[in-house]
């Protein structure tokens, strides 16, 4: 409960944030939503059109799919906490810029510190690279959990494709479903090995070259 009060207070402070240029074009700051004491936290990329209007993350098409994937493992939005790397919508939904990520990063780190999740599932490249501190892309690391230290705490980082990837590439849905299927075990601490098809996290494999719209959007 203390986490809830502190998180709410931090959200109120963040509502007036002017740390980067995105403050100029936003309707409002999209801080995050869900259970402030959640064991499972999702971190996406940035608010889109609908999120900017409603002030809630993942309420558009990708959000609907995220909800379906959650339902598939017996969870709802109110069981988890959902946030983004950027709290304000980039114009035209363009990629987050490095200086915007850097400016916004304290907000995400403070959220994680207050929520104290056991598992942080990063959705797509931007969240994965930021929280892993590694340049490895989601294609190489999805579905492979990694114990990391954030602030003073250990959390299990679990990279997953961004749900929007399945909107562009329907075959991606199976991959997302199979990565989601491992979440309940990760939450209970029973962590069966990642599927054999996944490459090891620490293998420095170059990123695939941009070829499809979803790639250009930073989803892969
Ligand atoms: N995509 C994201 O990464 N975040 C949202 O809030 C919505 C879509």
PDB file of C-alpha atoms and ligand atoms in Angstrom:
ATOM      1  CA  UNK A   1       0.000   0.000   0.000  1.00  0.00           C
ATOM      2  CA  UNK A   2       2.884   2.357   0.816  1.00  0.00           C
ATOM      3  CA  UNK A   3       4.116   1.725  -2.701  1.00  0.00           C
ATOM      4  CA  UNK A   4       0.712   2.812  -4.018  1.00  0.00           C
ATOM      5  CA  UNK A   5       0.771   6.121  -2.133  1.00  0.00           C
ATOM      6  CA  UNK A   6       4.347   6.920  -3.110  1.00  0.00           C
ATOM      7  CA  UNK A   7       3.784   5.871  -6.704  1.00  0.00           C
ATOM      8  CA  UNK A   8       0.689   8.036  -6.922  1.00  0.00           C
ATOM      9  CA  UNK A   9       2.609  10.997  -5.509  1.00  0.00           C
ATOM     10  CA  UNK A  10       5.429  10.426  -7.968  1.00  0.00           C
ATOM     11  CA  UNK A  11       2.904  10.226 -10.811  1.00  0.00           C
ATOM     12  CA  UNK A  12       1.471  13.605  -9.777  1.00  0.00           C
ATOM     13  CA  UNK A  13       4.937  15.144  -9.875  1.00  0.00           C
ATOM     14  CA  UNK A  14       5.634  13.615 -13.263  1.00  0.00           C
ATOM     15  CA  UNK A  15       2.437  15.094 -14.707  1.00  0.00           C
ATOM     16  CA  UNK A  16       4.213  18.458 -14.945  1.00  0.00           C
ATOM     17  CA  UNK A  17       7.464  17.070 -16.383  1.00  0.00           C
ATOM     18  CA  UNK A  18       9.340  19.268 -18.855  1.00  0.00           C
ATOM     19  CA  UNK A  19      12.573  17.270 -19.003  1.00  0.00           C
ATOM     20  CA  UNK A  20      12.434  16.927 -22.790  1.00  0.00           C
ATOM     21  CA  UNK A  21      10.871  18.380 -25.945  1.00  0.00           C
ATOM     22  CA  UNK A  22       7.983  15.901 -25.867  1.00  0.00           C
ATOM     23  CA  UNK A  23       6.341  18.039 -23.183  1.00  0.00           C
ATOM     24  CA  UNK A  24       5.462  20.556 -25.906  1.00  0.00           C
ATOM     25  CA  UNK A  25       3.312  18.286 -28.066  1.00  0.00           C
ATOM     26  CA  UNK A  26       1.685  15.969 -25.564  1.00  0.00           C
ATOM     27  CA  UNK A  27      -1.919  16.047 -24.389  1.00  0.00           C
ATOM     28  CA  UNK A  28      -0.787  14.620 -21.060  1.00  0.00           C
ATOM     29  CA  UNK A  29       1.888  12.515 -19.412  1.00  0.00           C
ATOM     30  CA  UNK A  30       1.053   8.805 -19.571  1.00  0.00           C
ATOM     31  CA  UNK A  31       2.645   7.682 -16.340  1.00  0.00           C
ATOM     32  CA  UNK A  32       1.501   4.063 -16.020  1.00  0.00           C
ATOM     33  CA  UNK A  33      -1.400   1.995 -14.751  1.00  0.00           C
ATOM     34  CA  UNK A  34      -2.194  -1.115 -12.770  1.00  0.00           C
ATOM     35  CA  UNK A  35      -1.310  -2.638  -9.421  1.00  0.00           C
ATOM     36  CA  UNK A  36       1.371  -0.566  -7.618  1.00  0.00           C
ATOM     37  CA  UNK A  37       2.405  -3.737  -5.760  1.00  0.00           C
ATOM     38  CA  UNK A  38       2.486  -5.959  -8.838  1.00  0.00           C
ATOM     39  CA  UNK A  39       4.975  -8.816  -9.085  1.00  0.00           C
ATOM     40  CA  UNK A  40       4.864  -8.458 -12.854  1.00  0.00           C
ATOM     41  CA  UNK A  41       5.532  -5.202 -14.636  1.00  0.00           C
ATOM     42  CA  UNK A  42       5.452  -4.556 -18.395  1.00  0.00           C
ATOM     43  CA  UNK A  43       7.513  -1.825 -20.001  1.00  0.00           C
ATOM     44  CA  UNK A  44       6.567  -0.770 -23.525  1.00  0.00           C
ATOM     45  CA  UNK A  45       7.977   1.926 -25.756  1.00  0.00           C
ATOM     46  CA  UNK A  46       5.945   5.141 -25.676  1.00  0.00           C
ATOM     47  CA  UNK A  47       2.338   6.305 -25.685  1.00  0.00           C
ATOM     48  CA  UNK A  48       0.595   6.443 -29.038  1.00  0.00           C
ATOM     49  CA  UNK A  49      -2.372   8.519 -30.174  1.00  0.00           C
ATOM     50  CA  UNK A  50      -5.000   6.865 -27.950  1.00  0.00           C
ATOM     51  CA  UNK A  51      -2.734   6.644 -24.918  1.00  0.00           C
ATOM     52  CA  UNK A  52      -1.904  10.345 -25.214  1.00  0.00           C
ATOM     53  CA  UNK A  53      -5.613  11.193 -25.329  1.00  0.00           C
ATOM     54  CA  UNK A  54      -6.694   8.850 -22.509  1.00  0.00           C
ATOM     55  CA  UNK A  55      -3.642   9.083 -20.254  1.00  0.00           C
ATOM     56  CA  UNK A  56      -3.404   5.301 -19.942  1.00  0.00           C
ATOM     57  CA  UNK A  57      -0.761   3.055 -21.538  1.00  0.00           C
ATOM     58  CA  UNK A  58      -1.666   0.343 -24.038  1.00  0.00           C
ATOM     59  CA  UNK A  59      -5.292   1.238 -24.740  1.00  0.00           C
ATOM     60  CA  UNK A  60      -5.010   1.001 -28.548  1.00  0.00           C
ATOM     61  CA  UNK A  61      -4.711  -2.050 -30.810  1.00  0.00           C
ATOM     62  CA  UNK A  62      -1.447  -3.243 -29.262  1.00  0.00           C
ATOM     63  CA  UNK A  63      -3.042  -2.856 -25.850  1.00  0.00           C
ATOM     64  CA  UNK A  64      -5.995  -5.044 -26.827  1.00  0.00           C
ATOM     65  CA  UNK A  65      -3.566  -7.741 -27.878  1.00  0.00           C
ATOM     66  CA  UNK A  66      -1.591  -7.340 -24.662  1.00  0.00           C
ATOM     67  CA  UNK A  67      -4.829  -7.873 -22.739  1.00  0.00           C
ATOM     68  CA  UNK A  68      -5.581 -11.038 -24.742  1.00  0.00           C
ATOM     69  CA  UNK A  69      -2.091 -12.374 -24.095  1.00  0.00           C
ATOM     70  CA  UNK A  70      -2.505 -11.642 -20.393  1.00  0.00           C
ATOM     71  CA  UNK A  71      -5.875 -13.409 -20.348  1.00  0.00           C
ATOM     72  CA  UNK A  72      -4.162 -16.398 -21.925  1.00  0.00           C
ATOM     73  CA  UNK A  73      -2.076 -16.791 -18.773  1.00  0.00           C
ATOM     74  CA  UNK A  74      -4.944 -16.075 -16.410  1.00  0.00           C
ATOM     75  CA  UNK A  75      -4.093 -12.441 -15.672  1.00  0.00           C
ATOM     76  CA  UNK A  76      -5.806  -9.110 -16.229  1.00  0.00           C
ATOM     77  CA  UNK A  77      -4.534  -5.549 -16.431  1.00  0.00           C
ATOM     78  CA  UNK A  78      -5.296  -4.969 -12.756  1.00  0.00           C
ATOM     79  CA  UNK A  79      -2.937  -7.820 -11.752  1.00  0.00           C
ATOM     80  CA  UNK A  80       0.103  -6.199 -13.354  1.00  0.00           C
ATOM     81  CA  UNK A  81       1.646  -2.772 -13.755  1.00  0.00           C
ATOM     82  CA  UNK A  82       2.076  -1.329 -17.255  1.00  0.00           C
ATOM     83  CA  UNK A  83       4.402   1.546 -18.122  1.00  0.00           C
ATOM     84  CA  UNK A  84       6.537   2.780 -21.003  1.00  0.00           C
ATOM     85  CA  UNK A  85      10.116   3.900 -21.547  1.00  0.00           C
ATOM     86  CA  UNK A  86       8.781   7.326 -22.580  1.00  0.00           C
ATOM     87  CA  UNK A  87       5.889   8.870 -20.708  1.00  0.00           C
ATOM     88  CA  UNK A  88       4.950  11.285 -23.498  1.00  0.00           C
ATOM     89  CA  UNK A  89       3.907  10.605 -27.086  1.00  0.00           C
ATOM     90  CA  UNK A  90       6.572  11.244 -29.711  1.00  0.00           C
ATOM     91  CA  UNK A  91       5.103  13.220 -32.620  1.00  0.00           C
ATOM     92  CA  UNK A  92       3.611  10.928 -35.264  1.00  0.00           C
ATOM     93  CA  UNK A  93       4.612   7.931 -33.117  1.00  0.00           C
ATOM     94  CA  UNK A  94       8.219   8.209 -34.284  1.00  0.00           C
ATOM     95  CA  UNK A  95      10.952   6.281 -32.480  1.00  0.00           C
ATOM     96  CA  UNK A  96      12.107   7.577 -29.107  1.00  0.00           C
ATOM     97  CA  UNK A  97      15.296   9.639 -29.463  1.00  0.00           C
ATOM     98  CA  UNK A  98      18.313   8.820 -27.260  1.00  0.00           C
ATOM     99  CA  UNK A  99      18.124  12.154 -25.404  1.00  0.00           C
ATOM    100  CA  UNK A 100      14.403  11.624 -24.726  1.00  0.00           C
ATOM    101  CA  UNK A 101      15.088   8.157 -23.330  1.00  0.00           C
ATOM    102  CA  UNK A 102      17.827   9.567 -21.140  1.00  0.00           C
ATOM    103  CA  UNK A 103      15.598  12.391 -19.893  1.00  0.00           C
ATOM    104  CA  UNK A 104      12.702  10.052 -19.101  1.00  0.00           C
ATOM    105  CA  UNK A 105      14.705   7.176 -17.643  1.00  0.00           C
ATOM    106  CA  UNK A 106      14.595   8.433 -14.018  1.00  0.00           C
ATOM    107  CA  UNK A 107      10.797   8.151 -14.091  1.00  0.00           C
ATOM    108  CA  UNK A 108      10.897   4.502 -15.139  1.00  0.00           C
ATOM    109  CA  UNK A 109      13.635   3.616 -12.664  1.00  0.00           C
ATOM    110  CA  UNK A 110      11.700   5.293  -9.838  1.00  0.00           C
ATOM    111  CA  UNK A 111       8.556   3.379 -10.829  1.00  0.00           C
ATOM    112  CA  UNK A 112      10.436   0.092 -10.713  1.00  0.00           C
ATOM    113  CA  UNK A 113      11.978   1.030  -7.372  1.00  0.00           C
ATOM    114  CA  UNK A 114       8.566   1.788  -5.857  1.00  0.00           C
ATOM    115  CA  UNK A 115       6.648  -1.138  -7.371  1.00  0.00           C
ATOM    116  CA  UNK A 116       9.404  -3.668  -6.623  1.00  0.00           C
ATOM    117  CA  UNK A 117       8.248  -6.178  -9.241  1.00  0.00           C
ATOM    118  CA  UNK A 118       9.788  -9.638  -9.314  1.00  0.00           C
ATOM    119  CA  UNK A 119       9.623  -9.838 -13.118  1.00  0.00           C
ATOM    120  CA  UNK A 120       9.977  -6.930 -15.536  1.00  0.00           C
ATOM    121  CA  UNK A 121       8.811  -7.929 -19.010  1.00  0.00           C
ATOM    122  CA  UNK A 122      10.225  -5.557 -21.604  1.00  0.00           C
ATOM    123  CA  UNK A 123       8.120  -5.217 -24.743  1.00  0.00           C
ATOM    124  CA  UNK A 124      10.321  -4.674 -27.790  1.00  0.00           C
ATOM    125  CA  UNK A 125      13.723  -3.213 -28.435  1.00  0.00           C
ATOM    126  CA  UNK A 126      13.671   0.111 -26.653  1.00  0.00           C
ATOM    127  CA  UNK A 127      12.671  -1.183 -23.226  1.00  0.00           C
ATOM    128  CA  UNK A 128      14.875  -4.258 -23.569  1.00  0.00           C
ATOM    129  CA  UNK A 129      18.009  -2.346 -24.514  1.00  0.00           C
ATOM    130  CA  UNK A 130      17.451   0.302 -21.865  1.00  0.00           C
ATOM    131  CA  UNK A 131      16.888  -2.076 -18.961  1.00  0.00           C
ATOM    132  CA  UNK A 132      19.393  -4.748 -19.987  1.00  0.00           C
ATOM    133  CA  UNK A 133      22.041  -2.090 -20.653  1.00  0.00           C
ATOM    134  CA  UNK A 134      23.019  -4.146 -23.704  1.00  0.00           C
ATOM    135  CA  UNK A 135      22.661  -3.428 -27.400  1.00  0.00           C
ATOM    136  CA  UNK A 136      21.246  -6.889 -28.214  1.00  0.00           C
ATOM    137  CA  UNK A 137      17.955  -6.706 -30.078  1.00  0.00           C
ATOM    138  CA  UNK A 138      14.697  -8.396 -29.183  1.00  0.00           C
ATOM    139  CA  UNK A 139      14.997 -10.944 -32.000  1.00  0.00           C
ATOM    140  CA  UNK A 140      17.998 -12.456 -30.216  1.00  0.00           C
ATOM    141  CA  UNK A 141      16.935 -12.178 -26.602  1.00  0.00           C
ATOM    142  CA  UNK A 142      13.171 -12.624 -26.498  1.00  0.00           C
ATOM    143  CA  UNK A 143      11.984 -15.344 -24.170  1.00  0.00           C
ATOM    144  CA  UNK A 144      15.252 -15.445 -22.243  1.00  0.00           C
ATOM    145  CA  UNK A 145      15.064 -14.228 -18.688  1.00  0.00           C
ATOM    146  CA  UNK A 146      18.031 -12.593 -17.090  1.00  0.00           C
ATOM    147  CA  UNK A 147      18.596 -11.669 -13.442  1.00  0.00           C
ATOM    148  CA  UNK A 148      19.649  -8.029 -13.316  1.00  0.00           C
ATOM    149  CA  UNK A 149      20.222  -5.476 -10.589  1.00  0.00           C
ATOM    150  CA  UNK A 150      18.194  -2.286 -10.838  1.00  0.00           C
ATOM    151  CA  UNK A 151      19.016   0.174  -8.092  1.00  0.00           C
ATOM    152  CA  UNK A 152      19.387  -1.913  -4.960  1.00  0.00           C
ATOM    153  CA  UNK A 153      17.210  -4.813  -6.103  1.00  0.00           C
ATOM    154  CA  UNK A 154      17.451  -7.876  -8.244  1.00  0.00           C
ATOM    155  CA  UNK A 155      14.700  -8.339 -10.786  1.00  0.00           C
ATOM    156  CA  UNK A 156      14.154 -10.888 -13.484  1.00  0.00           C
ATOM    157  CA  UNK A 157      14.261  -9.132 -16.834  1.00  0.00           C
ATOM    158  CA  UNK A 158      12.144 -10.935 -19.413  1.00  0.00           C
ATOM    159  CA  UNK A 159      12.314  -9.545 -22.957  1.00  0.00           C
ATOM    160  CA  UNK A 160       9.295 -10.178 -25.174  1.00  0.00           C
ATOM    161  CA  UNK A 161       8.354  -8.897 -28.609  1.00  0.00           C
ATOM    162  CA  UNK A 162       6.223  -5.781 -28.595  1.00  0.00           C
ATOM    163  CA  UNK A 163       2.586  -6.857 -29.171  1.00  0.00           C
ATOM    164  CA  UNK A 164       2.441  -4.445 -32.125  1.00  0.00           C
ATOM    165  CA  UNK A 165       4.877  -6.796 -33.891  1.00  0.00           C
ATOM    166  CA  UNK A 166       2.047  -9.339 -34.176  1.00  0.00           C
ATOM    167  CA  UNK A 167      -0.225  -6.688 -35.673  1.00  0.00           C
ATOM    168  CA  UNK A 168       2.266  -6.273 -38.525  1.00  0.00           C
ATOM    169  CA  UNK A 169       3.412  -9.901 -38.702  1.00  0.00           C
ATOM    170  CA  UNK A 170       0.639 -12.316 -37.632  1.00  0.00           C
ATOM    171  CA  UNK A 171       3.081 -15.258 -37.358  1.00  0.00           C
ATOM    172  CA  UNK A 172       4.602 -13.378 -34.454  1.00  0.00           C
ATOM    173  CA  UNK A 173       1.535 -14.121 -32.359  1.00  0.00           C
ATOM    174  CA  UNK A 174       2.666 -17.721 -31.768  1.00  0.00           C
ATOM    175  CA  UNK A 175       6.060 -16.502 -30.560  1.00  0.00           C
ATOM    176  CA  UNK A 176       4.416 -13.992 -28.232  1.00  0.00           C
ATOM    177  CA  UNK A 177       2.034 -16.639 -26.885  1.00  0.00           C
ATOM    178  CA  UNK A 178       4.866 -19.034 -26.234  1.00  0.00           C
ATOM    179  CA  UNK A 179       6.955 -16.359 -24.480  1.00  0.00           C
ATOM    180  CA  UNK A 180       3.930 -15.323 -22.405  1.00  0.00           C
ATOM    181  CA  UNK A 181       3.313 -18.950 -21.450  1.00  0.00           C
ATOM    182  CA  UNK A 182       6.550 -18.949 -19.439  1.00  0.00           C
ATOM    183  CA  UNK A 183       5.588 -15.945 -17.310  1.00  0.00           C
ATOM    184  CA  UNK A 184       3.650 -17.826 -14.581  1.00  0.00           C
ATOM    185  CA  UNK A 185       6.671 -20.062 -13.913  1.00  0.00           C
ATOM    186  CA  UNK A 186       8.982 -17.050 -13.837  1.00  0.00           C
ATOM    187  CA  UNK A 187       6.718 -15.430 -11.245  1.00  0.00           C
ATOM    188  CA  UNK A 188       6.777 -18.449  -8.967  1.00  0.00           C
ATOM    189  CA  UNK A 189      10.506 -18.793  -9.263  1.00  0.00           C
ATOM    190  CA  UNK A 190      10.278 -22.079 -11.137  1.00  0.00           C
ATOM    191  CA  UNK A 191      12.118 -21.122 -14.295  1.00  0.00           C
ATOM    192  CA  UNK A 192      12.191 -23.856 -16.916  1.00  0.00           C
ATOM    193  CA  UNK A 193      14.775 -23.303 -19.626  1.00  0.00           C
ATOM    194  CA  UNK A 194      13.943 -21.066 -22.534  1.00  0.00           C
ATOM    195  CA  UNK A 195      12.971 -22.886 -25.756  1.00  0.00           C
ATOM    196  CA  UNK A 196      15.990 -24.412 -27.495  1.00  0.00           C
ATOM    197  CA  UNK A 197      15.340 -22.293 -30.575  1.00  0.00           C
ATOM    198  CA  UNK A 198      16.272 -19.116 -28.715  1.00  0.00           C
ATOM    199  CA  UNK A 199      19.870 -17.967 -29.062  1.00  0.00           C
ATOM    200  CA  UNK A 200      21.887 -17.343 -25.880  1.00  0.00           C
ATOM    201  CA  UNK A 201      21.549 -13.817 -24.505  1.00  0.00           C
ATOM    202  CA  UNK A 202      25.249 -13.173 -24.365  1.00  0.00           C
ATOM    203  CA  UNK A 203      26.042 -14.131 -27.939  1.00  0.00           C
ATOM    204  CA  UNK A 204      26.863 -10.839 -29.665  1.00  0.00           C
ATOM    205  CA  UNK A 205      24.875 -11.316 -32.850  1.00  0.00           C
ATOM    206  CA  UNK A 206      24.377  -8.315 -35.151  1.00  0.00           C
ATOM    207  CA  UNK A 207      20.892  -6.881 -35.512  1.00  0.00           C
ATOM    208  CA  UNK A 208      18.965  -7.956 -38.620  1.00  0.00           C
ATOM    209  CA  UNK A 209      18.989  -5.265 -41.270  1.00  0.00           C
ATOM    210  CA  UNK A 210      15.775  -3.234 -41.606  1.00  0.00           C
ATOM    211  CA  UNK A 211      13.515  -4.939 -44.109  1.00  0.00           C
ATOM    212  CA  UNK A 212       9.911  -4.756 -42.971  1.00  0.00           C
ATOM    213  CA  UNK A 213       7.699  -2.007 -41.524  1.00  0.00           C
ATOM    214  CA  UNK A 214       7.764  -3.590 -38.083  1.00  0.00           C
ATOM    215  CA  UNK A 215      11.556  -3.606 -38.168  1.00  0.00           C
ATOM    216  CA  UNK A 216      11.609   0.078 -39.079  1.00  0.00           C
ATOM    217  CA  UNK A 217       9.320   0.755 -36.161  1.00  0.00           C
ATOM    218  CA  UNK A 218      11.897  -0.733 -33.811  1.00  0.00           C
ATOM    219  CA  UNK A 219       9.625  -3.631 -32.939  1.00  0.00           C
ATOM    220  CA  UNK A 220      12.190  -6.264 -33.836  1.00  0.00           C
TER     221      UNK A 220
HETATM  222  N1  LIG B   1       2.819   1.007 -27.552  1.00  0.00           N
HETATM  223  C1  LIG B   1       3.599   1.219 -26.478  1.00  0.00           C
HETATM  224  O1  LIG B   1       4.760   0.887 -26.479  1.00  0.00           O
HETATM  225  N2  LIG B   1       3.051   1.778 -25.419  1.00  0.00           N
HETATM  226  C2  LIG B   1       1.796   2.129 -25.356  1.00  0.00           C
HETATM  227  O2  LIG B   1       1.377   2.643 -24.328  1.00  0.00           O
HETATM  228  C3  LIG B   1       1.000   1.896 -26.495  1.00  0.00           C
HETATM  229  C4  LIG B   1       1.534   1.332 -27.571  1.00  0.00           C
END
